[in-house]
Amino acid sequence: MTELASTDLAFNNIIDGKLVAASDGATIDVLSPSNGQVFASISRSSQLDVDKAVKSARRAFESGTWGKLTALERGRLLMKLGEKILENHEELAQLEALDTGKPMTQARADITAAARYFEFYGSAADKVHGETIPYVDGYTVAVVPEPYGVTGHVIPWNYPAQMFGRTLAPALAMGNATVLKPAEEACLTPVKLSELALEAGFPPGAINVVTGYGHEAGAALSEHPDIDFISFTGSPDVGTIIQCAAAKNHIGCVLELGGKSPQIVFADADLEQALPVITNAIIQNAGQTCSAGSRLLVQQDIFEQVKTKLVARFSELRMGSHEMDLHCGPLISAKQQQRVKSFVDQAVASGLPLLAQAQLSPDAPVDGFYQPAALFGPVPRDHILAREEVFGPVLVMIPFADEADAIELANDTDFGLAAGVWTKDGARQIRVANAVRGGQVFINNYGAGAGIELPFGGVKKSGHGREKGFAALHEFSTTKTIVINHG
Ligand code: NAD
């Protein structure tokens, strides 16, 4: 990586195009999830730092350096950043894996996806057109898309590099100036990616990054009176806080709050096709994925068959450090590992059948935050494990009787993010896809590709608004209606 100013050990904020420490010099230690050891530090930003970042974004938005660029010029900058990410792919992947504990293969895929966000939205920037409306004789009406102005972005720790691209690229493509507060547990690639953005030619203030704790920097950003829109991905509880802050400032927000997504397997499904995908959809990123397929609904007739095959698969899963690049890495933190462990321990204590678990490699470093992938079933529909988002590698199997029962069960959840449907019956594919409540339904696949082109978001407790695809360009912009009387 060329001349990036953060050292290997101390990662700074990026405010107004400069790398700066927190105003009071405060820092937070960064731990490697693979071995629990401190290896770096980030700035612990305060309200003052956030205020500087918002002021910088406001200046950039109002000025010619960013706010007056054409869509084509913005798009070129985004694509240039996409190129820079690919040029620095391996270094970024190493950093992402070290910071999050995810296996190298996953980290590499994440960096490719981060680049893809900037490629996609860079090339889309000048393709968002307005419309004209037939109106009263002698009038012409134009509806023109416009950026909000300054957008705030609070992201979680599970996919820091991807989330950087997912939330910032469409906002920037539409001409907003941005302030990002990444998660304190994993924010090193967002800092590096912002440095790369400066190298790519983004002007000061277009992308500001303030690291730190949620209740400090995150709260200061979401409550700031001079942001015009906020995007949040994370827990439902913090989503509520963010939405209340947005309401007080009378601004809009997009919330992506996780899920308890069903994988529905009918008796006619191709299990050879389905089961590897179903397994991957819960072990990817050690289950710390908002759209993880964490509820496996299986038609009663094939329940035992599916169970036997999955027990074999789960028993073969291996877990180790990010460098070992096995099926699963550690969880993000000791806190998250304890949270997932307590779900598993309580389930076992309540008599739930623990069918199979992944094995920790004997070569894995001690003191990492390892929690084996676990398969439970049959799980009663009202059990906490069948209802709450664990955010770890825990798959629950629940039997269903017929199509109507499957749909009722799939929708019997507070969440509504994604769903998988496995059946060869074409009419059933459509019926079930229409009936399931959620933002995405996959038929005979689940999360294929990185999905940058595909609108993504939830209903119910999974949140509202859409990111990814062209939908995000509309999410991060508003319209102005111009009514011209030309007689
Ligand atoms: P979180 O919601 O607390 O954190 C997400 C982001 O919000 C982080 O950047 C954090 O610093 C920030 N934040 C926290 N408190 C804030 C506040 N008061 N104001 C503004 N910003 C604030 O998530 P977590 O504690 O890291 O994880 C808890 C649970 O959330 C997980 O176990 C999981 O169930 C869920 N989660 C979901 C996603 C997702 O992608 N949907 C991601 C991470 C976590």
Coordinates of C-alpha atoms and ligand atoms in Angstrom, one line a residue:
M1 CA 0.0 0.0 0.0
T2 CA 1.4 3.3 -0.9
E3 CA 2.4 6.0 1.6
L4 CA -0.6 5.4 3.9
A5 CA -0.1 7.7 6.8
S6 CA -1.6 5.6 9.6
T7 CA 1.1 3.4 11.1
D8 CA 0.7 -0.3 11.6
L9 CA -0.2 0.4 15.2
A10 CA -2.1 3.6 15.4
F11 CA -5.1 4.3 13.2
N12 CA -6.3 7.9 13.0
N13 CA -9.5 9.6 12.1
I14 CA -9.9 11.2 8.7
I15 CA -11.3 14.7 9.0
D16 CA -11.2 17.3 6.3
G17 CA -8.8 15.2 4.2
K18 CA -6.2 14.9 7.0
L19 CA -5.3 12.0 9.3
V20 CA -5.8 13.2 12.8
A21 CA -5.9 11.8 16.3
A22 CA -8.9 12.4 18.6
S23 CA -8.8 16.0 19.9
D24 CA -7.9 14.8 23.4
G25 CA -5.5 12.1 22.1
A26 CA -7.7 9.3 23.5
T27 CA -7.4 5.8 21.9
I28 CA -9.0 2.4 22.1
D29 CA -7.0 -0.9 22.0
V30 CA -7.7 -3.2 19.0
L31 CA -7.6 -6.9 19.7
S32 CA -7.1 -9.7 17.3
P33 CA -10.1 -12.1 17.6
S34 CA -7.8 -15.0 16.5
N35 CA -5.6 -14.7 19.6
G36 CA -7.1 -12.1 21.9
Q37 CA -4.0 -9.9 21.8
V38 CA -3.8 -6.2 21.4
F39 CA -2.1 -5.3 18.1
A40 CA -3.2 -1.8 17.2
S41 CA -5.2 1.3 18.5
I42 CA -7.8 3.5 17.1
S43 CA -8.9 7.0 17.9
R44 CA -11.6 7.4 20.6
S45 CA -13.5 10.2 19.1
S46 CA -15.6 12.7 21.1
Q47 CA -18.5 15.0 20.2
L48 CA -15.9 17.6 19.3
D49 CA -14.3 15.3 16.7
V50 CA -17.6 14.4 15.2
D51 CA -18.6 18.0 15.0
K52 CA -15.4 18.8 13.1
A53 CA -16.1 16.0 10.7
V54 CA -19.7 17.1 10.1
K55 CA -18.5 20.7 9.5
S56 CA -15.9 19.4 7.1
A57 CA -18.6 17.5 5.2
R58 CA -20.8 20.5 5.1
R59 CA -18.1 22.6 3.6
A60 CA -17.3 20.0 1.0
F61 CA -21.0 19.7 0.1
E62 CA -21.4 23.5 -0.2
S63 CA -18.1 24.0 -2.1
G64 CA -17.1 23.5 -5.7
T65 CA -14.5 20.8 -4.7
W66 CA -17.2 18.2 -4.1
G67 CA -20.7 19.6 -4.1
K68 CA -20.5 21.1 -7.5
L69 CA -18.8 18.2 -9.3
T70 CA -20.9 16.6 -12.1
A71 CA -22.2 13.1 -11.8
L72 CA -19.6 12.0 -14.3
E73 CA -16.8 13.5 -12.3
R74 CA -18.1 11.9 -9.1
G75 CA -18.5 8.6 -10.8
R76 CA -14.9 8.7 -12.1
L77 CA -13.6 9.3 -8.6
L78 CA -15.6 6.3 -7.3
M79 CA -14.3 4.1 -10.0
K80 CA -10.7 5.2 -9.3
L81 CA -11.2 4.2 -5.7
G82 CA -12.5 0.8 -6.9
E83 CA -9.2 0.4 -8.9
K84 CA -7.1 1.5 -5.9
I85 CA -8.8 -1.1 -3.7
L86 CA -8.0 -3.8 -6.2
E87 CA -4.4 -2.6 -6.5
N88 CA -4.1 -3.0 -2.7
H89 CA -6.3 -6.1 -2.5
E90 CA -4.0 -8.5 -0.6
E91 CA -2.9 -5.9 2.0
L92 CA -6.5 -4.9 2.7
A93 CA -7.6 -8.5 2.9
Q94 CA -4.8 -9.3 5.4
L95 CA -5.8 -6.3 7.5
E96 CA -9.5 -7.2 7.3
A97 CA -8.8 -10.8 8.4
L98 CA -6.5 -9.7 11.3
D99 CA -9.1 -7.2 12.5
T100 CA -12.2 -9.4 12.3
G101 CA -10.7 -12.9 12.6
K102 CA -12.5 -14.0 9.4
P103 CA -10.7 -16.6 7.3
M104 CA -8.5 -15.2 4.6
T105 CA -10.6 -16.5 1.7
Q106 CA -13.6 -14.7 3.1
A107 CA -11.6 -11.5 3.7
R108 CA -10.3 -11.6 0.1
A109 CA -13.9 -12.0 -1.2
D110 CA -15.0 -9.0 1.1
I111 CA -12.3 -6.7 -0.4
T112 CA -13.3 -7.7 -3.9
A113 CA -16.9 -6.8 -3.0
A114 CA -15.8 -3.5 -1.5
A115 CA -14.1 -2.6 -4.8
R116 CA -17.2 -3.7 -6.6
Y117 CA -19.4 -1.3 -4.7
F118 CA -17.3 1.6 -6.0
E119 CA -17.2 0.2 -9.6
F120 CA -21.0 -0.3 -9.6
Y121 CA -21.9 3.0 -8.1
G122 CA -19.2 4.9 -10.0
S123 CA -20.6 3.7 -13.3
A124 CA -24.1 4.4 -12.1
A125 CA -23.6 7.9 -10.9
D126 CA -24.5 9.6 -14.1
K127 CA -27.4 7.3 -14.9
V128 CA -29.9 8.5 -12.3
H129 CA -32.2 10.6 -14.3
G130 CA -35.2 12.7 -13.3
E131 CA -38.6 12.8 -15.1
T132 CA -41.1 15.3 -16.5
I133 CA -44.7 15.3 -15.6
P134 CA -47.5 16.2 -18.0
Y135 CA -49.3 19.0 -16.3
V136 CA -51.4 22.1 -17.0
D137 CA -51.2 23.6 -20.5
G138 CA -48.3 26.0 -20.7
Y139 CA -46.4 24.4 -17.9
T140 CA -43.4 22.1 -17.8
V141 CA -42.7 20.1 -14.7
A142 CA -39.3 18.5 -14.0
V143 CA -38.6 16.2 -11.1
V144 CA -34.9 16.4 -10.4
P145 CA -33.0 14.0 -8.1
E146 CA -30.8 15.8 -5.5
P147 CA -28.5 14.7 -2.8
Y148 CA -29.5 15.2 0.8
G149 CA -26.4 17.1 1.7
V150 CA -24.4 15.6 4.6
T151 CA -25.1 12.0 5.3
G152 CA -24.1 10.1 8.5
H153 CA -23.3 6.4 8.4
V154 CA -23.0 4.1 11.4
I155 CA -21.8 0.6 10.5
P156 CA -21.2 -2.7 12.4
W157 CA -18.1 -4.9 12.8
N158 CA -19.1 -7.9 10.8
Y159 CA -18.1 -6.7 7.3
P160 CA -16.2 -3.5 7.8
A161 CA -14.8 -3.2 4.3
Q162 CA -18.0 -4.3 2.5
M163 CA -20.1 -2.0 4.7
F164 CA -17.8 0.9 3.9
G165 CA -18.6 0.4 0.2
R166 CA -22.2 -0.5 0.7
T167 CA -23.2 2.6 2.6
L168 CA -20.7 5.2 1.3
A169 CA -20.6 4.4 -2.5
P170 CA -24.2 5.2 -3.3
A171 CA -24.3 8.2 -1.0
L172 CA -21.2 9.6 -2.7
A173 CA -22.4 8.7 -6.2
M174 CA -25.5 10.9 -5.5
G175 CA -23.3 13.8 -4.4
N176 CA -23.7 13.7 -0.6
A177 CA -20.7 14.5 1.6
T178 CA -20.3 11.8 4.2
V179 CA -19.3 11.1 7.8
L180 CA -18.7 7.5 8.8
K181 CA -18.6 6.0 12.3
P182 CA -17.4 2.4 12.0
A183 CA -17.7 -0.1 14.8
E184 CA -15.1 0.1 17.6
E185 CA -14.5 -3.7 17.3
A186 CA -13.4 -3.6 13.7
C187 CA -12.7 -0.4 11.8
L188 CA -9.2 -0.7 10.4
T189 CA -10.1 -1.3 6.7
P190 CA -12.6 1.6 6.7
V191 CA -9.8 3.9 7.8
K192 CA -7.4 2.5 5.2
L193 CA -10.1 2.7 2.5
S194 CA -10.7 6.4 3.3
E195 CA -6.9 7.0 3.0
L196 CA -7.0 5.3 -0.4
A197 CA -10.0 7.6 -1.3
L198 CA -7.8 10.6 -0.7
E199 CA -5.1 9.1 -2.9
A200 CA -7.7 8.5 -5.5
G201 CA -8.4 12.2 -5.5
F202 CA -11.5 12.6 -3.3
P203 CA -11.5 16.2 -2.0
P204 CA -11.3 16.9 1.7
G205 CA -14.6 16.5 3.5
A206 CA -16.3 14.1 1.0
I207 CA -15.4 11.2 3.2
N208 CA -14.8 11.7 6.9
V209 CA -14.2 8.9 9.3
V210 CA -14.5 9.1 13.1
T211 CA -13.7 6.0 15.0
G212 CA -14.8 5.3 18.6
Y213 CA -17.5 4.0 20.8
G214 CA -21.1 3.9 19.8
H215 CA -22.4 5.8 22.9
E216 CA -19.9 8.5 22.3
A217 CA -19.0 9.1 18.6
G218 CA -22.0 7.1 17.3
A219 CA -24.4 9.0 19.4
A220 CA -22.8 12.4 18.6
L221 CA -23.1 11.7 14.9
S222 CA -26.7 10.4 15.0
E223 CA -27.8 13.4 17.1
H224 CA -25.8 16.0 15.2
P225 CA -28.2 18.8 14.1
D226 CA -26.4 19.4 10.8
I227 CA -26.7 15.9 9.2
D228 CA -29.4 15.5 6.6
F229 CA -29.9 11.7 6.5
I230 CA -28.5 8.7 8.5
S231 CA -27.8 5.2 7.5
F232 CA -27.4 2.5 10.2
T233 CA -26.7 -1.2 10.2
G234 CA -26.5 -3.1 13.5
S235 CA -28.7 -4.3 16.4
P236 CA -32.4 -3.5 16.7
D237 CA -31.9 -1.8 20.0
V238 CA -29.4 0.7 18.6
G239 CA -31.5 1.1 15.5
T240 CA -34.3 2.4 17.8
I241 CA -31.9 4.9 19.3
I242 CA -30.8 6.1 15.9
Q243 CA -34.3 6.4 14.6
C244 CA -35.3 8.5 17.7
A245 CA -32.3 10.7 17.1
A246 CA -33.3 11.1 13.4
A247 CA -36.9 11.9 14.4
K248 CA -35.7 14.7 16.8
N249 CA -33.8 16.3 13.8
H250 CA -36.7 15.5 11.4
I251 CA -34.4 13.7 9.0
G252 CA -34.8 10.3 7.3
C253 CA -32.9 7.1 8.0
V254 CA -32.3 3.7 6.6
L255 CA -32.0 0.9 9.1
E256 CA -30.7 -2.6 8.5
L257 CA -31.1 -4.5 11.8
G258 CA -30.5 -8.2 11.2
G259 CA -32.8 -11.2 10.9
K260 CA -33.7 -14.7 11.6
S261 CA -33.9 -15.8 8.0
P262 CA -35.6 -19.1 7.1
Q263 CA -34.3 -21.7 4.6
I264 CA -37.3 -23.6 3.5
V265 CA -36.6 -27.1 2.2
F266 CA -39.4 -29.0 0.6
A267 CA -39.4 -32.8 0.2
D268 CA -38.7 -32.5 -3.6
A269 CA -35.6 -30.3 -3.1
D270 CA -32.3 -31.2 -4.6
L271 CA -30.4 -31.8 -1.4
E272 CA -27.0 -32.2 -3.1
Q273 CA -27.5 -28.7 -4.4
A274 CA -29.1 -27.3 -1.2
L275 CA -27.2 -28.6 1.8
P276 CA -23.7 -27.1 0.9
V277 CA -25.3 -23.7 0.4
I278 CA -27.4 -24.0 3.5
T279 CA -24.4 -24.9 5.6
N280 CA -22.4 -22.1 4.1
A281 CA -25.2 -19.6 4.8
I282 CA -24.8 -20.1 8.5
I283 CA -21.0 -20.7 8.9
Q284 CA -20.0 -17.8 6.6
N285 CA -18.3 -15.2 8.8
A286 CA -19.0 -17.5 11.7
G287 CA -22.7 -16.7 11.5
Q288 CA -22.1 -13.0 12.1
T289 CA -24.1 -12.1 9.0
C290 CA -27.4 -10.2 9.2
S291 CA -28.8 -12.3 6.4
A292 CA -27.5 -15.6 7.7
G293 CA -29.9 -18.5 7.0
S294 CA -30.3 -19.4 10.7
R295 CA -33.7 -21.2 10.7
L296 CA -33.8 -24.4 8.6
L297 CA -37.4 -25.3 8.0
V298 CA -37.5 -28.9 6.7
Q299 CA -40.6 -30.8 5.4
Q300 CA -41.3 -33.6 7.8
D301 CA -41.0 -36.4 5.2
I302 CA -37.3 -35.7 4.7
F303 CA -36.4 -34.3 8.2
E304 CA -34.4 -37.4 9.2
Q305 CA -32.6 -37.6 5.9
V306 CA -31.6 -33.9 6.0
K307 CA -30.6 -34.3 9.6
T308 CA -28.3 -37.2 8.9
K309 CA -26.6 -35.4 6.0
L310 CA -26.1 -32.2 8.0
V311 CA -24.7 -33.9 11.0
A312 CA -22.0 -35.4 8.7
R313 CA -21.3 -31.9 7.3
F314 CA -21.2 -30.1 10.7
S315 CA -19.0 -32.8 12.2
E316 CA -16.4 -32.1 9.4
L317 CA -16.3 -28.4 10.0
R318 CA -13.0 -27.0 11.3
M319 CA -12.4 -23.8 13.1
G320 CA -9.1 -21.8 13.5
S321 CA -7.4 -18.4 13.2
H322 CA -7.9 -16.2 10.2
E323 CA -4.5 -17.2 8.8
M324 CA -5.4 -20.9 9.0
D325 CA -8.3 -20.2 6.6
L326 CA -10.6 -23.0 7.7
H327 CA -14.4 -23.1 7.5
C328 CA -14.8 -20.8 10.5
G329 CA -12.7 -18.2 12.3
P330 CA -13.3 -16.8 15.8
L331 CA -16.1 -14.5 16.7
I332 CA -15.4 -10.8 16.7
S333 CA -15.0 -10.4 20.5
A334 CA -15.0 -12.1 23.9
K335 CA -18.4 -10.4 24.4
Q336 CA -19.9 -11.8 21.2
Q337 CA -18.4 -15.3 21.9
Q338 CA -20.0 -15.3 25.4
R339 CA -23.3 -14.2 24.0
V340 CA -23.4 -17.0 21.4
K341 CA -22.1 -19.5 24.0
S342 CA -24.8 -18.6 26.4
F343 CA -27.5 -19.3 23.7
V344 CA -25.9 -22.7 23.1
D345 CA -25.5 -23.5 26.8
Q346 CA -29.1 -22.5 27.6
A347 CA -30.4 -24.6 24.7
V348 CA -28.5 -27.6 25.8
A349 CA -29.6 -27.1 29.4
S350 CA -33.2 -26.9 28.2
G351 CA -32.8 -30.3 26.7
L352 CA -32.6 -29.3 23.0
P353 CA -30.8 -31.9 20.9
L354 CA -27.3 -30.6 20.0
L355 CA -26.8 -32.8 16.9
A356 CA -23.3 -31.8 15.8
Q357 CA -20.5 -29.2 16.4
A358 CA -17.5 -28.0 14.5
Q359 CA -14.0 -28.9 15.9
L360 CA -11.4 -26.3 17.0
S361 CA -8.1 -27.1 15.3
P362 CA -5.4 -28.0 17.8
D363 CA -3.2 -25.5 16.1
A364 CA -5.5 -22.6 16.7
P365 CA -4.0 -19.9 19.0
V366 CA -5.1 -20.0 22.6
D367 CA -7.2 -17.1 23.9
G368 CA -9.0 -16.5 20.5
F369 CA -12.7 -16.0 20.6
Y370 CA -13.7 -19.4 19.3
Q371 CA -17.2 -20.8 19.4
P372 CA -17.9 -23.9 17.4
A373 CA -20.6 -24.0 14.7
A374 CA -23.6 -26.0 16.2
L375 CA -26.6 -27.8 14.7
F376 CA -29.7 -28.2 16.8
G377 CA -33.0 -30.0 16.0
P378 CA -35.8 -30.6 16.1
V379 CA -36.3 -27.2 17.8
P380 CA -39.7 -26.2 19.1
R381 CA -41.1 -23.2 17.2
D382 CA -41.4 -21.0 20.3
H383 CA -37.9 -21.8 21.7
I384 CA -35.7 -18.7 22.1
L385 CA -33.1 -20.3 19.7
A386 CA -35.8 -20.5 17.0
R387 CA -36.8 -16.8 17.5
E388 CA -33.9 -14.6 18.5
E389 CA -31.0 -13.6 16.3
V390 CA -28.0 -15.4 17.8
F391 CA -25.5 -13.7 15.4
G392 CA -23.2 -16.7 15.5
P393 CA -22.8 -20.1 13.8
V394 CA -25.9 -21.8 15.2
L395 CA -28.4 -23.5 12.9
V396 CA -31.8 -24.7 14.2
M397 CA -33.8 -27.3 12.4
I398 CA -37.6 -27.1 12.6
P399 CA -40.0 -29.5 10.8
F400 CA -43.1 -28.4 8.9
A401 CA -46.0 -30.4 7.5
D402 CA -47.0 -28.8 4.1
E403 CA -46.7 -25.6 2.1
A404 CA -49.2 -23.6 4.2
D405 CA -47.4 -24.6 7.4
A406 CA -44.0 -23.7 5.9
I407 CA -45.3 -20.2 5.0
E408 CA -46.8 -19.7 8.4
L409 CA -43.6 -20.8 10.1
A410 CA -41.4 -18.7 7.8
N411 CA -43.4 -15.6 8.7
D412 CA -43.7 -16.5 12.4
T413 CA -40.8 -14.2 13.4
D414 CA -40.2 -10.6 14.4
F415 CA -37.8 -10.3 11.5
G416 CA -38.1 -10.1 7.8
L417 CA -34.8 -9.8 5.9
A418 CA -34.1 -12.8 3.6
A419 CA -35.4 -16.3 2.9
G420 CA -34.3 -19.3 0.9
V421 CA -36.8 -21.7 -0.8
W422 CA -35.7 -25.1 -2.0
T423 CA -38.1 -26.9 -4.3
K424 CA -38.3 -28.1 -7.9
D425 CA -42.0 -27.2 -8.2
G426 CA -42.0 -23.9 -10.2
A427 CA -45.5 -22.9 -9.2
R428 CA -44.7 -23.4 -5.5
Q429 CA -41.5 -21.4 -5.9
I430 CA -43.5 -18.4 -6.9
R431 CA -46.3 -18.9 -4.4
V432 CA -43.9 -19.2 -1.5
A433 CA -41.7 -16.3 -2.7
N434 CA -44.8 -14.1 -2.8
A435 CA -46.0 -15.2 0.6
V436 CA -42.8 -14.9 2.6
R437 CA -42.4 -11.5 4.2
G438 CA -38.8 -10.2 3.7
G439 CA -36.6 -8.0 1.5
Q440 CA -35.0 -10.8 -0.5
V441 CA -36.2 -14.4 -1.4
F442 CA -33.7 -16.8 -3.0
I443 CA -35.1 -19.8 -5.0
N444 CA -32.8 -22.8 -5.1
N445 CA -29.8 -20.6 -4.1
Y446 CA -28.9 -18.3 -1.2
G447 CA -26.8 -15.2 -1.3
A448 CA -25.1 -16.2 -4.6
G449 CA -22.5 -13.5 -5.5
A450 CA -21.9 -10.5 -3.4
G451 CA -25.3 -9.1 -4.4
I452 CA -24.1 -5.5 -5.0
E453 CA -26.7 -5.2 -7.8
L454 CA -29.6 -6.5 -5.7
P455 CA -31.7 -4.2 -3.6
F456 CA -31.4 -5.3 0.1
G457 CA -33.2 -4.5 3.3
G458 CA -35.8 -5.7 5.6
V459 CA -39.4 -5.4 6.9
K460 CA -40.6 -5.6 10.5
K461 CA -37.8 -5.7 13.1
S462 CA -35.2 -6.1 10.3
G463 CA -35.6 -2.4 9.6
H464 CA -36.6 -0.3 6.6
G465 CA -35.2 1.3 3.5
R466 CA -33.1 -0.3 0.9
E467 CA -29.4 -0.5 0.2
K468 CA -27.5 -2.1 -2.7
G469 CA -28.6 -1.9 -6.3
F470 CA -30.1 1.2 -7.8
A471 CA -32.5 1.3 -4.9
A472 CA -29.6 2.7 -2.7
L473 CA -29.2 5.6 -5.1
H474 CA -32.8 6.6 -4.5
E475 CA -32.4 5.9 -0.8
F476 CA -29.5 8.4 -0.5
S477 CA -31.2 11.1 -2.5
T478 CA -34.4 13.2 -2.6
T479 CA -36.2 14.9 -5.4
K480 CA -37.1 18.5 -6.2
T481 CA -40.1 19.3 -8.4
I482 CA -39.6 22.3 -10.6
V483 CA -42.7 23.8 -12.1
I484 CA -42.1 26.2 -15.1
N485 CA -44.8 28.5 -16.4
H486 CA -43.8 29.3 -20.0
G487 CA -47.2 30.5 -21.1
Ligands
NAD1 P1 -24.5 -2.4 17.8 O1 -25.8 -2.2 17.2 O2 -24.3 -2.0 19.2 O3 -23.3 -1.6 17.0 C1 -23.4 -1.3 15.6 C2 -22.9 0.1 15.5 O4 -23.6 1.0 16.2 C3 -21.4 0.3 15.9 O5 -20.7 1.2 15.1 C4 -21.6 0.9 17.3 O6 -20.5 1.7 17.7 C5 -22.8 1.8 17.0 N1 -23.5 2.2 18.2 C6 -23.7 1.5 19.4 N2 -24.4 2.3 20.3 C7 -24.7 3.4 19.6 C8 -25.5 4.6 20.0 N3 -26.0 4.7 21.2 N4 -25.6 5.6 19.1 C9 -25.1 5.5 17.9 N5 -24.3 4.4 17.5 C10 -24.2 3.4 18.3 O7 -24.2 -3.9 17.6 P2 -23.2 -4.8 18.5 O8 -23.3 -4.5 20.0 O9 -21.9 -4.6 18.0 O10 -23.8 -6.2 18.4 C11 -24.9 -6.6 19.1 C12 -25.9 -7.4 18.3 O11 -26.3 -6.7 17.2 C13 -25.3 -8.6 17.7 O12 -25.2 -9.7 18.5 C14 -26.2 -8.9 16.5 O13 -27.3 -9.6 17.0 C15 -26.6 -7.5 16.1 N6 -25.8 -7.0 15.0 C16 -26.4 -7.0 13.8 C17 -25.7 -6.6 12.7 C18 -26.3 -6.5 11.3 O14 -25.6 -6.5 10.3 N7 -27.6 -6.5 11.2 C19 -24.3 -6.2 12.8 C20 -23.8 -6.2 14.1 C21 -24.5 -6.6 15.1

